[in-house]
JSON list of C-alpha atoms in Angstrom, two decimals:
[
{"chain": "A", "resi": 22, "resn": "MET", "atom": "CA", "xyz": [-6.18, -24.65, -9.78]},
{"chain": "A", "resi": 23, "resn": "SER", "atom": "CA", "xyz": [-5.03, -21.64, -7.75]},
{"chain": "A", "resi": 24, "resn": "ARG", "atom": "CA", "xyz": [-5.56, -22.34, -4.07]},
{"chain": "A", "resi": 25, "resn": "ILE", "atom": "CA", "xyz": [-6.32, -18.67, -3.44]},
{"chain": "A", "resi": 26, "resn": "GLY", "atom": "CA", "xyz": [-8.48, -18.10, -6.45]},
{"chain": "A", "resi": 27, "resn": "LYS", "atom": "CA", "xyz": [-10.87, -21.14, -5.79]},
{"chain": "A", "resi": 28, "resn": "ASN", "atom": "CA", "xyz": [-11.80, -19.81, -2.38]},
{"chain": "A", "resi": 29, "resn": "PRO", "atom": "CA", "xyz": [-15.13, -17.96, -2.41]},
{"chain": "A", "resi": 30, "resn": "LEU", "atom": "CA", "xyz": [-15.06, -14.38, -0.78]},
{"chain": "A", "resi": 31, "resn": "LYS", "atom": "CA", "xyz": [-17.64, -13.54, 1.88]},
{"chain": "A", "resi": 32, "resn": "LEU", "atom": "CA", "xyz": [-18.51, -9.84, 1.65]},
{"chain": "A", "resi": 33, "resn": "PRO", "atom": "CA", "xyz": [-18.64, -8.15, 5.13]},
{"chain": "A", "resi": 34, "resn": "ALA", "atom": "CA", "xyz": [-21.81, -6.54, 6.26]},
{"chain": "A", "resi": 35, "resn": "GLY", "atom": "CA", "xyz": [-22.46, -3.20, 4.60]},
{"chain": "A", "resi": 36, "resn": "VAL", "atom": "CA", "xyz": [-20.19, -3.94, 1.62]},
{"chain": "A", "resi": 37, "resn": "THR", "atom": "CA", "xyz": [-21.39, -4.10, -1.97]},
{"chain": "A", "resi": 38, "resn": "LEU", "atom": "CA", "xyz": [-19.78, -5.18, -5.10]},
{"chain": "A", "resi": 39, "resn": "THR", "atom": "CA", "xyz": [-20.77, -4.16, -8.67]},
{"chain": "A", "resi": 40, "resn": "VAL", "atom": "CA", "xyz": [-19.15, -5.73, -11.64]},
{"chain": "A", "resi": 41, "resn": "ALA", "atom": "CA", "xyz": [-19.70, -4.07, -15.07]},
{"chain": "A", "resi": 42, "resn": "ASP", "atom": "CA", "xyz": [-17.50, -3.56, -18.13]},
{"chain": "A", "resi": 43, "resn": "GLY", "atom": "CA", "xyz": [-14.51, -5.38, -16.71]},
{"chain": "A", "resi": 44, "resn": "THR", "atom": "CA", "xyz": [-14.42, -3.20, -13.53]},
{"chain": "A", "resi": 45, "resn": "ALA", "atom": "CA", "xyz": [-15.24, -4.35, -10.07]},
{"chain": "A", "resi": 46, "resn": "VAL", "atom": "CA", "xyz": [-16.39, -1.71, -7.69]},
{"chain": "A", "resi": 47, "resn": "MET", "atom": "CA", "xyz": [-16.39, -2.36, -3.88]},
{"chain": "A", "resi": 48, "resn": "LYS", "atom": "CA", "xyz": [-18.25, 0.05, -1.89]},
{"chain": "A", "resi": 49, "resn": "GLY", "atom": "CA", "xyz": [-18.33, 0.18, 1.95]},
{"chain": "A", "resi": 50, "resn": "PRO", "atom": "CA", "xyz": [-18.92, 2.49, 4.90]},
{"chain": "A", "resi": 51, "resn": "LYS", "atom": "CA", "xyz": [-15.35, 3.99, 4.78]},
{"chain": "A", "resi": 52, "resn": "GLY", "atom": "CA", "xyz": [-15.06, 4.41, 0.98]},
{"chain": "A", "resi": 53, "resn": "GLU", "atom": "CA", "xyz": [-14.93, 2.90, -2.47]},
{"chain": "A", "resi": 54, "resn": "VAL", "atom": "CA", "xyz": [-12.28, 1.04, -4.44]},
{"chain": "A", "resi": 55, "resn": "SER", "atom": "CA", "xyz": [-12.30, -0.07, -8.16]},
{"chain": "A", "resi": 56, "resn": "LEU", "atom": "CA", "xyz": [-10.29, -2.83, -9.68]},
{"chain": "A", "resi": 57, "resn": "GLU", "atom": "CA", "xyz": [-9.76, -3.38, -13.43]},
{"chain": "A", "resi": 58, "resn": "VAL", "atom": "CA", "xyz": [-10.45, -7.04, -13.85]},
{"chain": "A", "resi": 59, "resn": "PRO", "atom": "CA", "xyz": [-8.16, -8.84, -16.56]},
{"chain": "A", "resi": 60, "resn": "SER", "atom": "CA", "xyz": [-9.96, -10.10, -19.58]},
{"chain": "A", "resi": 61, "resn": "GLY", "atom": "CA", "xyz": [-9.13, -13.74, -18.75]},
{"chain": "A", "resi": 62, "resn": "VAL", "atom": "CA", "xyz": [-10.79, -13.69, -15.28]},
{"chain": "A", "resi": 63, "resn": "GLN", "atom": "CA", "xyz": [-14.50, -13.40, -14.44]},
{"chain": "A", "resi": 64, "resn": "VAL", "atom": "CA", "xyz": [-15.92, -12.17, -11.08]},
{"chain": "A", "resi": 65, "resn": "LEU", "atom": "CA", "xyz": [-19.28, -13.73, -10.23]},
{"chain": "A", "resi": 66, "resn": "LYS", "atom": "CA", "xyz": [-21.60, -12.46, -7.48]},
{"chain": "A", "resi": 67, "resn": "GLN", "atom": "CA", "xyz": [-23.95, -14.83, -5.74]},
{"chain": "A", "resi": 68, "resn": "ASP", "atom": "CA", "xyz": [-27.18, -13.87, -3.86]},
{"chain": "A", "resi": 69, "resn": "ASP", "atom": "CA", "xyz": [-25.85, -15.03, -0.47]},
{"chain": "A", "resi": 70, "resn": "GLY", "atom": "CA", "xyz": [-23.12, -12.40, -0.28]},
{"chain": "A", "resi": 71, "resn": "MET", "atom": "CA", "xyz": [-20.48, -14.60, -1.61]},
{"chain": "A", "resi": 72, "resn": "VAL", "atom": "CA", "xyz": [-18.25, -13.79, -4.52]},
{"chain": "A", "resi": 73, "resn": "THR", "atom": "CA", "xyz": [-16.32, -16.14, -6.68]},
{"chain": "A", "resi": 74, "resn": "VAL", "atom": "CA", "xyz": [-13.58, -15.69, -9.23]},
{"chain": "A", "resi": 75, "resn": "GLU", "atom": "CA", "xyz": [-13.29, -17.96, -12.20]},
{"chain": "A", "resi": 76, "resn": "ARG", "atom": "CA", "xyz": [-10.77, -17.98, -15.15]},
{"chain": "A", "resi": 77, "resn": "ARG", "atom": "CA", "xyz": [-11.78, -18.43, -18.64]},
{"chain": "A", "resi": 78, "resn": "SER", "atom": "CA", "xyz": [-9.01, -20.92, -19.66]},
{"chain": "A", "resi": 79, "resn": "ASP", "atom": "CA", "xyz": [-5.97, -22.71, -18.24]},
{"chain": "A", "resi": 80, "resn": "SER", "atom": "CA", "xyz": [-3.33, -20.50, -19.99]},
{"chain": "A", "resi": 81, "resn": "LYS", "atom": "CA", "xyz": [-0.39, -19.41, -17.96]},
{"chain": "A", "resi": 82, "resn": "HIS", "atom": "CA", "xyz": [-1.53, -15.76, -17.86]},
{"chain": "A", "resi": 83, "resn": "HIS", "atom": "CA", "xyz": [-5.06, -16.56, -16.74]},
{"chain": "A", "resi": 84, "resn": "ARG", "atom": "CA", "xyz": [-3.87, -18.86, -14.07]},
{"chain": "A", "resi": 85, "resn": "ALA", "atom": "CA", "xyz": [-1.55, -16.10, -12.84]},
{"chain": "A", "resi": 86, "resn": "CYS", "atom": "CA", "xyz": [-4.37, -13.47, -12.83]},
{"chain": "A", "resi": 87, "resn": "HIS", "atom": "CA", "xyz": [-6.93, -15.82, -11.14]},
{"chain": "A", "resi": 88, "resn": "GLY", "atom": "CA", "xyz": [-5.40, -15.87, -7.60]},
{"chain": "A", "resi": 89, "resn": "MET", "atom": "CA", "xyz": [-4.24, -12.31, -7.88]},
{"chain": "A", "resi": 90, "resn": "VAL", "atom": "CA", "xyz": [-7.76, -10.93, -8.60]},
{"chain": "A", "resi": 91, "resn": "ARG", "atom": "CA", "xyz": [-9.26, -12.89, -5.73]},
{"chain": "A", "resi": 92, "resn": "ALA", "atom": "CA", "xyz": [-6.56, -11.62, -3.22]},
{"chain": "A", "resi": 93, "resn": "ILE", "atom": "CA", "xyz": [-7.07, -8.06, -4.33]},
{"chain": "A", "resi": 94, "resn": "LEU", "atom": "CA", "xyz": [-10.84, -8.32, -4.04]},
{"chain": "A", "resi": 95, "resn": "GLY", "atom": "CA", "xyz": [-10.31, -9.66, -0.53]},
{"chain": "A", "resi": 96, "resn": "ASN", "atom": "CA", "xyz": [-8.02, -6.63, 0.37]},
{"chain": "A", "resi": 97, "resn": "ASN", "atom": "CA", "xyz": [-10.61, -4.20, -1.11]},
{"chain": "A", "resi": 98, "resn": "ALA", "atom": "CA", "xyz": [-13.32, -5.82, 0.95]},
{"chain": "A", "resi": 99, "resn": "LYS", "atom": "CA", "xyz": [-11.26, -5.28, 4.13]},
{"chain": "A", "resi": 100, "resn": "GLY", "atom": "CA", "xyz": [-10.18, -1.76, 3.16]},
{"chain": "A", "resi": 101, "resn": "VAL", "atom": "CA", "xyz": [-13.70, -0.45, 2.72]},
{"chain": "A", "resi": 102, "resn": "VAL", "atom": "CA", "xyz": [-14.74, -1.48, 6.20]},
{"chain": "A", "resi": 103, "resn": "GLU", "atom": "CA", "xyz": [-11.46, -0.57, 8.13]},
{"chain": "A", "resi": 104, "resn": "PRO", "atom": "CA", "xyz": [-8.90, 1.50, 6.03]},
{"chain": "A", "resi": 105, "resn": "TYR", "atom": "CA", "xyz": [-5.30, 0.45, 5.69]},
{"chain": "A", "resi": 106, "resn": "VAL", "atom": "CA", "xyz": [-2.80, 2.51, 7.75]},
{"chain": "A", "resi": 107, "resn": "ARG", "atom": "CA", "xyz": [0.92, 2.97, 7.23]},
{"chain": "A", "resi": 108, "resn": "THR", "atom": "CA", "xyz": [3.05, 5.01, 9.62]},
{"chain": "A", "resi": 109, "resn": "LEU", "atom": "CA", "xyz": [6.37, 6.38, 8.82]},
{"chain": "A", "resi": 110, "resn": "ALA", "atom": "CA", "xyz": [8.99, 7.77, 11.26]},
{"chain": "A", "resi": 111, "resn": "ILE", "atom": "CA", "xyz": [11.61, 10.43, 10.39]},
{"chain": "A", "resi": 112, "resn": "VAL", "atom": "CA", "xyz": [14.93, 10.21, 12.07]},
{"chain": "A", "resi": 113, "resn": "GLY", "atom": "CA", "xyz": [17.49, 12.95, 11.74]},
{"chain": "A", "resi": 114, "resn": "VAL", "atom": "CA", "xyz": [18.45, 16.23, 13.23]},
{"chain": "A", "resi": 115, "resn": "GLY", "atom": "CA", "xyz": [16.20, 18.95, 11.47]},
{"chain": "A", "resi": 116, "resn": "TYR", "atom": "CA", "xyz": [14.41, 16.35, 9.35]},
{"chain": "A", "resi": 117, "resn": "GLN", "atom": "CA", "xyz": [10.60, 17.03, 9.18]},
{"chain": "A", "resi": 118, "resn": "ALA", "atom": "CA", "xyz": [7.45, 16.58, 7.17]},
{"chain": "A", "resi": 119, "resn": "ASN", "atom": "CA", "xyz": [4.19, 18.60, 6.84]},
{"chain": "A", "resi": 120, "resn": "VAL", "atom": "CA", "xyz": [1.08, 18.35, 4.87]},
{"chain": "A", "resi": 121, "resn": "ARG", "atom": "CA", "xyz": [-0.03, 21.40, 2.67]},
{"chain": "A", "resi": 122, "resn": "GLY", "atom": "CA", "xyz": [-3.22, 20.68, 0.91]},
{"chain": "A", "resi": 123, "resn": "ARG", "atom": "CA", "xyz": [-2.83, 17.68, -1.34]},
{"chain": "A", "resi": 124, "resn": "THR", "atom": "CA", "xyz": [0.97, 17.72, -1.04]},
{"chain": "A", "resi": 125, "resn": "LEU", "atom": "CA", "xyz": [3.53, 16.29, 1.55]},
{"chain": "A", "resi": 126, "resn": "ALA", "atom": "CA", "xyz": [6.47, 18.41, 1.94]},
{"chain": "A", "resi": 127, "resn": "LEU", "atom": "CA", "xyz": [9.63, 16.71, 3.31]},
{"chain": "A", "resi": 128, "resn": "LYS", "atom": "CA", "xyz": [12.87, 18.43, 4.69]},
{"chain": "A", "resi": 129, "resn": "VAL", "atom": "CA", "xyz": [15.16, 15.55, 4.96]},
{"chain": "A", "resi": 130, "resn": "GLY", "atom": "CA", "xyz": [18.70, 17.00, 4.57]},
{"chain": "A", "resi": 131, "resn": "PHE", "atom": "CA", "xyz": [18.69, 18.05, 0.93]},
{"chain": "A", "resi": 132, "resn": "ALA", "atom": "CA", "xyz": [19.24, 21.54, -0.17]},
{"chain": "A", "resi": 133, "resn": "ASN", "atom": "CA", "xyz": [15.66, 21.75, -1.50]},
{"chain": "A", "resi": 134, "resn": "GLU", "atom": "CA", "xyz": [12.40, 20.72, 0.15]},
{"chain": "A", "resi": 135, "resn": "ILE", "atom": "CA", "xyz": [10.99, 17.57, -1.51]},
{"chain": "A", "resi": 136, "resn": "VAL", "atom": "CA", "xyz": [7.34, 17.98, -2.38]},
{"chain": "A", "resi": 137, "resn": "LEU", "atom": "CA", "xyz": [5.25, 14.77, -3.16]},
{"chain": "A", "resi": 138, "resn": "ASP", "atom": "CA", "xyz": [1.76, 15.04, -4.55]},
{"chain": "A", "resi": 139, "resn": "ILE", "atom": "CA", "xyz": [-0.72, 12.93, -2.46]},
{"chain": "A", "resi": 140, "resn": "PRO", "atom": "CA", "xyz": [-2.67, 10.55, -4.69]},
{"chain": "A", "resi": 141, "resn": "GLU", "atom": "CA", "xyz": [-6.51, 10.46, -4.56]},
{"chain": "A", "resi": 142, "resn": "GLY", "atom": "CA", "xyz": [-7.69, 7.81, -2.19]},
{"chain": "A", "resi": 143, "resn": "VAL", "atom": "CA", "xyz": [-4.86, 8.35, 0.40]},
{"chain": "A", "resi": 144, "resn": "ASP", "atom": "CA", "xyz": [-5.24, 10.60, 3.34]},
{"chain": "A", "resi": 145, "resn": "VAL", "atom": "CA", "xyz": [-2.14, 11.76, 4.97]},
{"chain": "A", "resi": 146, "resn": "THR", "atom": "CA", "xyz": [-1.67, 13.42, 8.37]},
{"chain": "A", "resi": 147, "resn": "THR", "atom": "CA", "xyz": [1.42, 14.39, 10.38]},
{"chain": "A", "resi": 148, "resn": "PRO", "atom": "CA", "xyz": [0.65, 14.19, 14.13]},
{"chain": "A", "resi": 149, "resn": "SER", "atom": "CA", "xyz": [4.13, 15.44, 14.75]},
{"chain": "A", "resi": 150, "resn": "ALA", "atom": "CA", "xyz": [6.89, 16.83, 12.51]},
{"chain": "A", "resi": 151, "resn": "ILE", "atom": "CA", "xyz": [8.73, 13.46, 12.56]},
{"chain": "A", "resi": 152, "resn": "GLN", "atom": "CA", "xyz": [5.80, 11.19, 11.97]},
{"chain": "A", "resi": 153, "resn": "ILE", "atom": "CA", "xyz": [3.56, 10.63, 8.82]},
{"chain": "A", "resi": 154, "resn": "VAL", "atom": "CA", "xyz": [0.40, 8.57, 9.03]},
{"chain": "A", "resi": 155, "resn": "MET", "atom": "CA", "xyz": [-1.06, 7.41, 5.75]},
{"chain": "A", "resi": 156, "resn": "THR", "atom": "CA", "xyz": [-4.69, 5.79, 5.44]},
{"chain": "A", "resi": 157, "resn": "GLY", "atom": "CA", "xyz": [-6.81, 4.61, 2.64]},
{"chain": "A", "resi": 158, "resn": "CYS", "atom": "CA", "xyz": [-9.13, 1.97, 1.44]},
{"chain": "A", "resi": 159, "resn": "ASP", "atom": "CA", "xyz": [-6.74, 0.65, -1.34]},
{"chain": "A", "resi": 160, "resn": "LYS", "atom": "CA", "xyz": [-3.95, -1.41, 0.23]},
{"chain": "A", "resi": 161, "resn": "GLN", "atom": "CA", "xyz": [-1.79, -1.17, -3.03]},
{"chain": "A", "resi": 162, "resn": "LEU", "atom": "CA", "xyz": [-2.19, 2.70, -3.28]},
{"chain": "A", "resi": 163, "resn": "VAL", "atom": "CA", "xyz": [-1.33, 3.31, 0.45]},
{"chain": "A", "resi": 164, "resn": "GLY", "atom": "CA", "xyz": [1.66, 0.84, 0.26]},
{"chain": "A", "resi": 165, "resn": "HIS", "atom": "CA", "xyz": [2.92, 2.42, -2.97]},
{"chain": "A", "resi": 166, "resn": "PHE", "atom": "CA", "xyz": [2.76, 6.02, -1.64]},
{"chain": "A", "resi": 167, "resn": "ALA", "atom": "CA", "xyz": [4.50, 5.00, 1.60]},
{"chain": "A", "resi": 168, "resn": "ALA", "atom": "CA", "xyz": [7.43, 3.33, -0.39]},
{"chain": "A", "resi": 169, "resn": "ARG", "atom": "CA", "xyz": [7.65, 6.30, -2.59]},
{"chain": "A", "resi": 170, "resn": "THR", "atom": "CA", "xyz": [7.90, 8.53, 0.49]},
{"chain": "A", "resi": 171, "resn": "ARG", "atom": "CA", "xyz": [10.46, 6.26, 2.23]},
{"chain": "A", "resi": 172, "resn": "GLY", "atom": "CA", "xyz": [12.38, 6.19, -1.05]},
{"chain": "A", "resi": 173, "resn": "VAL", "atom": "CA", "xyz": [13.08, 9.99, -0.91]},
{"chain": "A", "resi": 174, "resn": "ARG", "atom": "CA", "xyz": [15.61, 9.36, 2.03]},
{"chain": "A", "resi": 175, "resn": "PRO", "atom": "CA", "xyz": [15.79, 5.66, 2.91]},
{"chain": "A", "resi": 176, "resn": "PRO", "atom": "CA", "xyz": [17.44, 5.02, 6.36]},
{"chain": "A", "resi": 177, "resn": "GLU", "atom": "CA", "xyz": [21.16, 4.59, 6.28]},
{"chain": "A", "resi": 178, "resn": "PRO", "atom": "CA", "xyz": [22.93, 1.94, 8.20]},
{"chain": "A", "resi": 179, "resn": "TYR", "atom": "CA", "xyz": [25.48, 4.00, 10.12]},
{"chain": "A", "resi": 180, "resn": "ASN", "atom": "CA", "xyz": [23.52, 6.67, 11.96]},
{"chain": "A", "resi": 181, "resn": "GLY", "atom": "CA", "xyz": [19.96, 5.45, 11.15]},
{"chain": "A", "resi": 182, "resn": "LYS", "atom": "CA", "xyz": [18.94, 8.78, 9.64]},
{"chain": "A", "resi": 183, "resn": "GLY", "atom": "CA", "xyz": [16.24, 8.81, 7.03]},
{"chain": "A", "resi": 184, "resn": "ILE", "atom": "CA", "xyz": [12.56, 7.83, 6.55]},
{"chain": "A", "resi": 185, "resn": "ARG", "atom": "CA", "xyz": [11.61, 4.47, 7.90]},
{"chain": "A", "resi": 186, "resn": "TYR", "atom": "CA", "xyz": [8.41, 2.48, 8.55]},
{"chain": "A", "resi": 187, "resn": "ALA", "atom": "CA", "xyz": [7.40, 2.86, 12.13]},
{"chain": "A", "resi": 188, "resn": "ASN", "atom": "CA", "xyz": [7.89, -0.89, 12.98]},
{"chain": "A", "resi": 189, "resn": "GLU", "atom": "CA", "xyz": [11.07, -1.25, 10.68]},
{"chain": "A", "resi": 190, "resn": "ARG", "atom": "CA", "xyz": [14.22, -2.34, 12.34]},
{"chain": "A", "resi": 191, "resn": "ILE", "atom": "CA", "xyz": [17.42, -1.05, 10.82]},
{"chain": "A", "resi": 192, "resn": "GLN", "atom": "CA", "xyz": [20.44, -3.33, 10.83]},
{"chain": "A", "resi": 193, "resn": "ARG", "atom": "CA", "xyz": [23.39, -0.96, 12.00]},
{"chain": "A", "resi": 194, "resn": "LYS", "atom": "CA", "xyz": [26.86, -1.34, 10.89]},
{"chain": "A", "resi": 195, "resn": "ALA", "atom": "CA", "xyz": [29.88, -0.29, 12.85]},
{"chain": "A", "resi": 196, "resn": "GLY", "atom": "CA", "xyz": [31.96, 2.73, 11.57]},
{"chain": "A", "resi": 197, "resn": "LYS", "atom": "CA", "xyz": [35.63, 2.76, 10.81]},
{"chain": "A", "resi": 198, "resn": "SER", "atom": "CA", "xyz": [37.82, 2.20, 13.85]},
{"chain": "A", "resi": 199, "resn": "PHE", "atom": "CA", "xyz": [41.33, 3.71, 13.70]},
{"chain": "A", "resi": 200, "resn": "ALA", "atom": "CA", "xyz": [44.19, 2.04, 15.54]},
{"chain": "A", "resi": 201, "resn": "SER", "atom": "CA", "xyz": [46.82, 4.06, 16.84]},
{"chain": "A", "resi": 202, "resn": "ALA", "atom": "CA", "xyz": [49.88, 4.24, 14.77]},
{"chain": "A", "resi": 203, "resn": "GLY", "atom": "CA", "xyz": [52.71, 3.36, 17.16]}
]
């Protein structure tokens, strides 16, 4: 049996879970997150604020989904109490970012400005032109949008220019060294 899937989940204070029609909706003080539960897994709510996840059979697919659903529900329970935060740093001369409505505009060395639509459930702020802060209740959604943003101009190993996570360390390479011809 899945080690993660068999552990019951204790809901934090102020968090409610409703399960209906294959969808588990977690509501809390900071927002709401929904999860489509696979058909082979069942989410059971108990009166004492505990949630358990059970699988319908021992097929390989159901075993794989069992622990995954429990882990995602745990992440959702944490996210609706304290939202997840991803911070990106932009390194490069003239590189900058700004938020315009529900879009993120990036100037990162290309001829054109790159414009990304911000997904629902993610809030993006730019405290400075070289810093992007993403927050949201859904860990997967925040992480995915941060990865998409970083993928526009990943940091390169020679000068370190590009978009990186705030705590990311870039392995630097030495450039070519020319010996004197003599």
